[in-house]
């Protein structure tokens, strides 16, 4: 049975020329076996749209090498939804993920990105990222850690 895969691209492009080139390359790809496009460019997505996307998707690809990257919320959101995440080791972004499910590549490593996506497609989904989010990044955990920090200096 042929595999159907769709890359849903959300957010703005950094430069108009990059967006034009991406759209051109995407238009040259053959469709999925059912005729649907392999790449769907969503652009800016509001919170309701982001919730819908997160529920529809199985995997977050976040191959960042953005100079100002520090703690990308999209990775935390993906873990909250229990998604697999493939990201780069840029500025320690991959350290947000639990060791047992961390899928990271060097910035610009296209072959590594392909291998990690195929790995994720071949395995059964797990709840490791969801559990890690709840144990480390949930609102309750944030409040608890904030209170501990405040009380330690009081």
JSON list of C-alpha atoms in Angstrom, two decimals:
[
{"chain": "A", "resi": 1, "resn": "UNK", "atom": "CA", "xyz": [0.00, 0.00, 0.00]},
{"chain": "A", "resi": 2, "resn": "UNK", "atom": "CA", "xyz": [1.50, 3.37, -0.96]},
{"chain": "A", "resi": 3, "resn": "UNK", "atom": "CA", "xyz": [2.39, 5.74, 1.85]},
{"chain": "A", "resi": 4, "resn": "UNK", "atom": "CA", "xyz": [0.58, 9.06, 2.08]},
{"chain": "A", "resi": 5, "resn": "UNK", "atom": "CA", "xyz": [2.57, 11.83, 3.68]},
{"chain": "A", "resi": 6, "resn": "UNK", "atom": "CA", "xyz": [1.84, 15.54, 3.89]},
{"chain": "A", "resi": 7, "resn": "UNK", "atom": "CA", "xyz": [4.24, 18.20, 5.06]},
{"chain": "A", "resi": 8, "resn": "UNK", "atom": "CA", "xyz": [2.17, 21.01, 6.54]},
{"chain": "A", "resi": 9, "resn": "UNK", "atom": "CA", "xyz": [4.25, 24.19, 6.66]},
{"chain": "A", "resi": 10, "resn": "UNK", "atom": "CA", "xyz": [3.04, 26.76, 9.19]},
{"chain": "A", "resi": 11, "resn": "UNK", "atom": "CA", "xyz": [4.41, 30.20, 9.92]},
{"chain": "A", "resi": 12, "resn": "UNK", "atom": "CA", "xyz": [6.04, 32.93, 7.94]},
{"chain": "A", "resi": 13, "resn": "UNK", "atom": "CA", "xyz": [9.16, 32.63, 5.83]},
{"chain": "A", "resi": 14, "resn": "UNK", "atom": "CA", "xyz": [12.11, 34.81, 6.81]},
{"chain": "A", "resi": 15, "resn": "UNK", "atom": "CA", "xyz": [12.53, 36.20, 3.29]},
{"chain": "A", "resi": 16, "resn": "UNK", "atom": "CA", "xyz": [10.12, 36.50, 0.34]},
{"chain": "A", "resi": 17, "resn": "UNK", "atom": "CA", "xyz": [12.70, 34.94, -2.01]},
{"chain": "A", "resi": 18, "resn": "UNK", "atom": "CA", "xyz": [12.88, 31.82, 0.21]},
{"chain": "A", "resi": 19, "resn": "UNK", "atom": "CA", "xyz": [9.10, 31.50, 0.17]},
{"chain": "A", "resi": 20, "resn": "UNK", "atom": "CA", "xyz": [9.00, 31.83, -3.62]},
{"chain": "A", "resi": 21, "resn": "UNK", "atom": "CA", "xyz": [11.69, 29.19, -4.05]},
{"chain": "A", "resi": 22, "resn": "UNK", "atom": "CA", "xyz": [9.99, 26.85, -1.56]},
{"chain": "A", "resi": 23, "resn": "UNK", "atom": "CA", "xyz": [6.64, 27.21, -3.33]},
{"chain": "A", "resi": 24, "resn": "UNK", "atom": "CA", "xyz": [8.28, 26.59, -6.70]},
{"chain": "A", "resi": 25, "resn": "UNK", "atom": "CA", "xyz": [10.00, 23.43, -5.48]},
{"chain": "A", "resi": 26, "resn": "UNK", "atom": "CA", "xyz": [6.82, 22.22, -3.74]},
{"chain": "A", "resi": 27, "resn": "UNK", "atom": "CA", "xyz": [4.83, 22.66, -6.97]},
{"chain": "A", "resi": 28, "resn": "UNK", "atom": "CA", "xyz": [7.25, 20.34, -8.79]},
{"chain": "A", "resi": 29, "resn": "UNK", "atom": "CA", "xyz": [6.61, 17.39, -6.46]},
{"chain": "A", "resi": 30, "resn": "UNK", "atom": "CA", "xyz": [4.26, 14.64, -7.58]},
{"chain": "A", "resi": 31, "resn": "UNK", "atom": "CA", "xyz": [1.06, 14.31, -5.52]},
{"chain": "A", "resi": 32, "resn": "UNK", "atom": "CA", "xyz": [0.28, 11.59, -3.00]},
{"chain": "A", "resi": 33, "resn": "UNK", "atom": "CA", "xyz": [-1.34, 8.43, -4.37]},
{"chain": "A", "resi": 34, "resn": "UNK", "atom": "CA", "xyz": [-4.76, 9.87, -3.49]},
{"chain": "A", "resi": 35, "resn": "UNK", "atom": "CA", "xyz": [-4.02, 13.06, -5.47]},
{"chain": "A", "resi": 36, "resn": "UNK", "atom": "CA", "xyz": [-3.49, 15.29, -2.42]},
{"chain": "A", "resi": 37, "resn": "UNK", "atom": "CA", "xyz": [-0.42, 17.53, -2.38]},
{"chain": "A", "resi": 38, "resn": "UNK", "atom": "CA", "xyz": [2.68, 16.37, -0.50]},
{"chain": "A", "resi": 39, "resn": "UNK", "atom": "CA", "xyz": [3.27, 19.90, 0.80]},
{"chain": "A", "resi": 40, "resn": "UNK", "atom": "CA", "xyz": [0.56, 22.16, 2.19]},
{"chain": "A", "resi": 41, "resn": "UNK", "atom": "CA", "xyz": [1.68, 25.71, 2.99]},
{"chain": "A", "resi": 42, "resn": "UNK", "atom": "CA", "xyz": [-0.50, 27.15, 5.75]},
{"chain": "A", "resi": 43, "resn": "UNK", "atom": "CA", "xyz": [1.25, 30.47, 6.43]},
{"chain": "A", "resi": 44, "resn": "UNK", "atom": "CA", "xyz": [0.34, 32.21, 9.68]},
{"chain": "A", "resi": 45, "resn": "UNK", "atom": "CA", "xyz": [-1.84, 29.97, 11.87]},
{"chain": "A", "resi": 46, "resn": "UNK", "atom": "CA", "xyz": [-3.92, 31.38, 14.74]},
{"chain": "A", "resi": 47, "resn": "UNK", "atom": "CA", "xyz": [-4.36, 29.47, 18.01]},
{"chain": "A", "resi": 48, "resn": "UNK", "atom": "CA", "xyz": [-7.45, 27.55, 16.84]},
{"chain": "A", "resi": 49, "resn": "UNK", "atom": "CA", "xyz": [-5.68, 26.60, 13.63]},
{"chain": "A", "resi": 50, "resn": "UNK", "atom": "CA", "xyz": [-2.55, 25.60, 15.54]},
{"chain": "A", "resi": 51, "resn": "UNK", "atom": "CA", "xyz": [-4.62, 23.35, 17.79]},
{"chain": "A", "resi": 52, "resn": "UNK", "atom": "CA", "xyz": [-6.18, 21.70, 14.72]},
{"chain": "A", "resi": 53, "resn": "UNK", "atom": "CA", "xyz": [-2.75, 21.22, 13.10]},
{"chain": "A", "resi": 54, "resn": "UNK", "atom": "CA", "xyz": [-1.23, 19.74, 16.24]},
{"chain": "A", "resi": 55, "resn": "UNK", "atom": "CA", "xyz": [-4.10, 17.25, 16.50]},
{"chain": "A", "resi": 56, "resn": "UNK", "atom": "CA", "xyz": [-3.80, 16.27, 12.82]},
{"chain": "A", "resi": 57, "resn": "UNK", "atom": "CA", "xyz": [-0.02, 15.83, 12.69]},
{"chain": "A", "resi": 58, "resn": "UNK", "atom": "CA", "xyz": [2.14, 12.97, 13.90]},
{"chain": "A", "resi": 59, "resn": "UNK", "atom": "CA", "xyz": [5.52, 14.64, 13.76]},
{"chain": "A", "resi": 60, "resn": "UNK", "atom": "CA", "xyz": [6.99, 18.11, 14.21]},
{"chain": "A", "resi": 61, "resn": "UNK", "atom": "CA", "xyz": [9.96, 18.94, 11.98]},
{"chain": "A", "resi": 62, "resn": "UNK", "atom": "CA", "xyz": [11.79, 21.91, 13.40]},
{"chain": "A", "resi": 63, "resn": "UNK", "atom": "CA", "xyz": [15.21, 22.02, 11.69]},
{"chain": "A", "resi": 64, "resn": "UNK", "atom": "CA", "xyz": [16.11, 25.42, 13.10]},
{"chain": "A", "resi": 65, "resn": "UNK", "atom": "CA", "xyz": [19.34, 27.34, 12.85]},
{"chain": "A", "resi": 66, "resn": "UNK", "atom": "CA", "xyz": [17.77, 30.72, 13.64]},
{"chain": "A", "resi": 67, "resn": "UNK", "atom": "CA", "xyz": [20.34, 32.94, 15.35]},
{"chain": "A", "resi": 68, "resn": "UNK", "atom": "CA", "xyz": [17.97, 34.05, 18.13]},
{"chain": "A", "resi": 69, "resn": "UNK", "atom": "CA", "xyz": [16.59, 30.59, 18.94]},
{"chain": "A", "resi": 70, "resn": "UNK", "atom": "CA", "xyz": [16.55, 29.71, 22.62]},
{"chain": "A", "resi": 71, "resn": "UNK", "atom": "CA", "xyz": [13.49, 27.81, 23.86]},
{"chain": "A", "resi": 72, "resn": "UNK", "atom": "CA", "xyz": [11.03, 27.34, 21.01]},
{"chain": "A", "resi": 73, "resn": "UNK", "atom": "CA", "xyz": [7.47, 27.08, 22.26]},
{"chain": "A", "resi": 74, "resn": "UNK", "atom": "CA", "xyz": [6.46, 24.98, 19.27]},
{"chain": "A", "resi": 75, "resn": "UNK", "atom": "CA", "xyz": [8.55, 22.07, 20.58]},
{"chain": "A", "resi": 76, "resn": "UNK", "atom": "CA", "xyz": [6.84, 22.30, 23.98]},
{"chain": "A", "resi": 77, "resn": "UNK", "atom": "CA", "xyz": [3.45, 22.44, 22.25]},
{"chain": "A", "resi": 78, "resn": "UNK", "atom": "CA", "xyz": [4.28, 19.40, 20.13]},
{"chain": "A", "resi": 79, "resn": "UNK", "atom": "CA", "xyz": [5.30, 17.45, 23.24]},
{"chain": "A", "resi": 80, "resn": "UNK", "atom": "CA", "xyz": [2.08, 18.54, 24.98]},
{"chain": "A", "resi": 81, "resn": "UNK", "atom": "CA", "xyz": [0.18, 16.98, 22.08]},
{"chain": "A", "resi": 82, "resn": "UNK", "atom": "CA", "xyz": [2.32, 13.82, 22.28]},
{"chain": "A", "resi": 83, "resn": "UNK", "atom": "CA", "xyz": [3.96, 14.33, 18.88]},
{"chain": "A", "resi": 84, "resn": "UNK", "atom": "CA", "xyz": [7.34, 13.04, 17.84]},
{"chain": "A", "resi": 85, "resn": "UNK", "atom": "CA", "xyz": [9.82, 15.88, 17.27]},
{"chain": "A", "resi": 86, "resn": "UNK", "atom": "CA", "xyz": [12.80, 16.11, 14.93]},
{"chain": "A", "resi": 87, "resn": "UNK", "atom": "CA", "xyz": [14.90, 19.22, 15.50]},
{"chain": "A", "resi": 88, "resn": "UNK", "atom": "CA", "xyz": [18.49, 20.37, 15.33]},
{"chain": "A", "resi": 89, "resn": "UNK", "atom": "CA", "xyz": [21.13, 20.45, 17.99]},
{"chain": "A", "resi": 90, "resn": "UNK", "atom": "CA", "xyz": [21.36, 24.20, 17.41]},
{"chain": "A", "resi": 91, "resn": "UNK", "atom": "CA", "xyz": [21.87, 26.11, 20.68]},
{"chain": "A", "resi": 92, "resn": "UNK", "atom": "CA", "xyz": [20.74, 23.09, 22.69]},
{"chain": "A", "resi": 93, "resn": "UNK", "atom": "CA", "xyz": [17.18, 23.14, 21.34]},
{"chain": "A", "resi": 94, "resn": "UNK", "atom": "CA", "xyz": [17.21, 19.33, 21.29]},
{"chain": "A", "resi": 95, "resn": "UNK", "atom": "CA", "xyz": [17.79, 19.32, 25.06]},
{"chain": "A", "resi": 96, "resn": "UNK", "atom": "CA", "xyz": [14.12, 20.15, 25.58]},
{"chain": "A", "resi": 97, "resn": "UNK", "atom": "CA", "xyz": [13.30, 16.59, 24.50]},
{"chain": "A", "resi": 98, "resn": "UNK", "atom": "CA", "xyz": [13.56, 13.50, 26.67]},
{"chain": "A", "resi": 99, "resn": "UNK", "atom": "CA", "xyz": [16.73, 11.49, 25.96]},
{"chain": "A", "resi": 100, "resn": "UNK", "atom": "CA", "xyz": [14.79, 8.38, 24.94]},
{"chain": "A", "resi": 101, "resn": "UNK", "atom": "CA", "xyz": [12.91, 10.16, 22.16]},
{"chain": "A", "resi": 102, "resn": "UNK", "atom": "CA", "xyz": [15.30, 12.95, 21.13]},
{"chain": "A", "resi": 103, "resn": "UNK", "atom": "CA", "xyz": [15.68, 13.02, 17.37]},
{"chain": "A", "resi": 104, "resn": "UNK", "atom": "CA", "xyz": [18.19, 15.69, 16.46]},
{"chain": "A", "resi": 105, "resn": "UNK", "atom": "CA", "xyz": [20.39, 16.56, 13.54]},
{"chain": "A", "resi": 106, "resn": "UNK", "atom": "CA", "xyz": [23.07, 19.12, 12.80]},
{"chain": "A", "resi": 107, "resn": "UNK", "atom": "CA", "xyz": [21.75, 22.28, 11.14]},
{"chain": "A", "resi": 108, "resn": "UNK", "atom": "CA", "xyz": [21.57, 21.76, 7.38]},
{"chain": "A", "resi": 109, "resn": "UNK", "atom": "CA", "xyz": [21.91, 17.95, 7.57]},
{"chain": "A", "resi": 110, "resn": "UNK", "atom": "CA", "xyz": [19.32, 16.97, 4.95]},
{"chain": "A", "resi": 111, "resn": "UNK", "atom": "CA", "xyz": [20.30, 13.28, 4.94]},
{"chain": "A", "resi": 112, "resn": "UNK", "atom": "CA", "xyz": [20.02, 13.16, 8.75]},
{"chain": "A", "resi": 113, "resn": "UNK", "atom": "CA", "xyz": [16.60, 14.83, 8.56]},
{"chain": "A", "resi": 114, "resn": "UNK", "atom": "CA", "xyz": [15.43, 12.22, 6.06]},
{"chain": "A", "resi": 115, "resn": "UNK", "atom": "CA", "xyz": [16.73, 9.37, 8.24]},
{"chain": "A", "resi": 116, "resn": "UNK", "atom": "CA", "xyz": [15.01, 10.72, 11.36]},
{"chain": "A", "resi": 117, "resn": "UNK", "atom": "CA", "xyz": [11.68, 11.18, 9.55]},
{"chain": "A", "resi": 118, "resn": "UNK", "atom": "CA", "xyz": [11.86, 7.63, 8.18]},
{"chain": "A", "resi": 119, "resn": "UNK", "atom": "CA", "xyz": [12.72, 6.34, 11.67]},
{"chain": "A", "resi": 120, "resn": "UNK", "atom": "CA", "xyz": [9.65, 8.08, 13.12]},
{"chain": "A", "resi": 121, "resn": "UNK", "atom": "CA", "xyz": [7.44, 6.75, 10.33]},
{"chain": "A", "resi": 122, "resn": "UNK", "atom": "CA", "xyz": [8.60, 3.18, 11.00]},
{"chain": "A", "resi": 123, "resn": "UNK", "atom": "CA", "xyz": [7.89, 3.05, 14.71]},
{"chain": "A", "resi": 124, "resn": "UNK", "atom": "CA", "xyz": [4.79, 2.91, 16.80]},
{"chain": "A", "resi": 125, "resn": "UNK", "atom": "CA", "xyz": [3.76, 6.20, 18.43]},
{"chain": "A", "resi": 126, "resn": "UNK", "atom": "CA", "xyz": [4.60, 6.50, 22.10]},
{"chain": "A", "resi": 127, "resn": "UNK", "atom": "CA", "xyz": [3.58, 8.82, 24.91]},
{"chain": "A", "resi": 128, "resn": "UNK", "atom": "CA", "xyz": [7.18, 9.58, 25.99]},
{"chain": "A", "resi": 129, "resn": "UNK", "atom": "CA", "xyz": [7.06, 13.21, 24.84]},
{"chain": "A", "resi": 130, "resn": "UNK", "atom": "CA", "xyz": [3.66, 13.84, 26.41]},
{"chain": "A", "resi": 131, "resn": "UNK", "atom": "CA", "xyz": [4.82, 12.40, 29.74]},
{"chain": "A", "resi": 132, "resn": "UNK", "atom": "CA", "xyz": [8.02, 14.44, 29.57]},
{"chain": "A", "resi": 133, "resn": "UNK", "atom": "CA", "xyz": [6.02, 17.60, 28.95]},
{"chain": "A", "resi": 134, "resn": "UNK", "atom": "CA", "xyz": [3.70, 16.94, 31.90]},
{"chain": "A", "resi": 135, "resn": "UNK", "atom": "CA", "xyz": [6.61, 16.11, 34.21]},
{"chain": "A", "resi": 136, "resn": "UNK", "atom": "CA", "xyz": [8.76, 19.11, 33.24]},
{"chain": "A", "resi": 137, "resn": "UNK", "atom": "CA", "xyz": [6.87, 21.87, 31.43]},
{"chain": "A", "resi": 138, "resn": "UNK", "atom": "CA", "xyz": [3.21, 21.85, 32.47]},
{"chain": "A", "resi": 139, "resn": "UNK", "atom": "CA", "xyz": [1.65, 24.93, 34.08]},
{"chain": "A", "resi": 140, "resn": "UNK", "atom": "CA", "xyz": [1.48, 23.17, 37.46]},
{"chain": "A", "resi": 141, "resn": "UNK", "atom": "CA", "xyz": [5.17, 22.28, 37.22]},
{"chain": "A", "resi": 142, "resn": "UNK", "atom": "CA", "xyz": [6.02, 25.87, 36.27]},
{"chain": "A", "resi": 143, "resn": "UNK", "atom": "CA", "xyz": [4.10, 27.25, 39.29]},
{"chain": "A", "resi": 144, "resn": "UNK", "atom": "CA", "xyz": [5.71, 24.71, 41.62]},
{"chain": "A", "resi": 145, "resn": "UNK", "atom": "CA", "xyz": [9.23, 25.48, 40.39]},
{"chain": "A", "resi": 146, "resn": "UNK", "atom": "CA", "xyz": [8.61, 29.23, 40.52]},
{"chain": "A", "resi": 147, "resn": "UNK", "atom": "CA", "xyz": [7.35, 29.00, 44.10]},
{"chain": "A", "resi": 148, "resn": "UNK", "atom": "CA", "xyz": [10.35, 26.86, 45.10]},
{"chain": "A", "resi": 149, "resn": "UNK", "atom": "CA", "xyz": [12.71, 29.43, 43.57]},
{"chain": "A", "resi": 150, "resn": "UNK", "atom": "CA", "xyz": [10.98, 32.34, 45.30]},
{"chain": "A", "resi": 151, "resn": "UNK", "atom": "CA", "xyz": [10.91, 30.58, 48.65]},
{"chain": "A", "resi": 152, "resn": "UNK", "atom": "CA", "xyz": [14.58, 29.65, 48.39]},
{"chain": "A", "resi": 153, "resn": "UNK", "atom": "CA", "xyz": [15.57, 33.35, 48.34]},
{"chain": "A", "resi": 154, "resn": "UNK", "atom": "CA", "xyz": [13.01, 34.54, 50.88]}
]
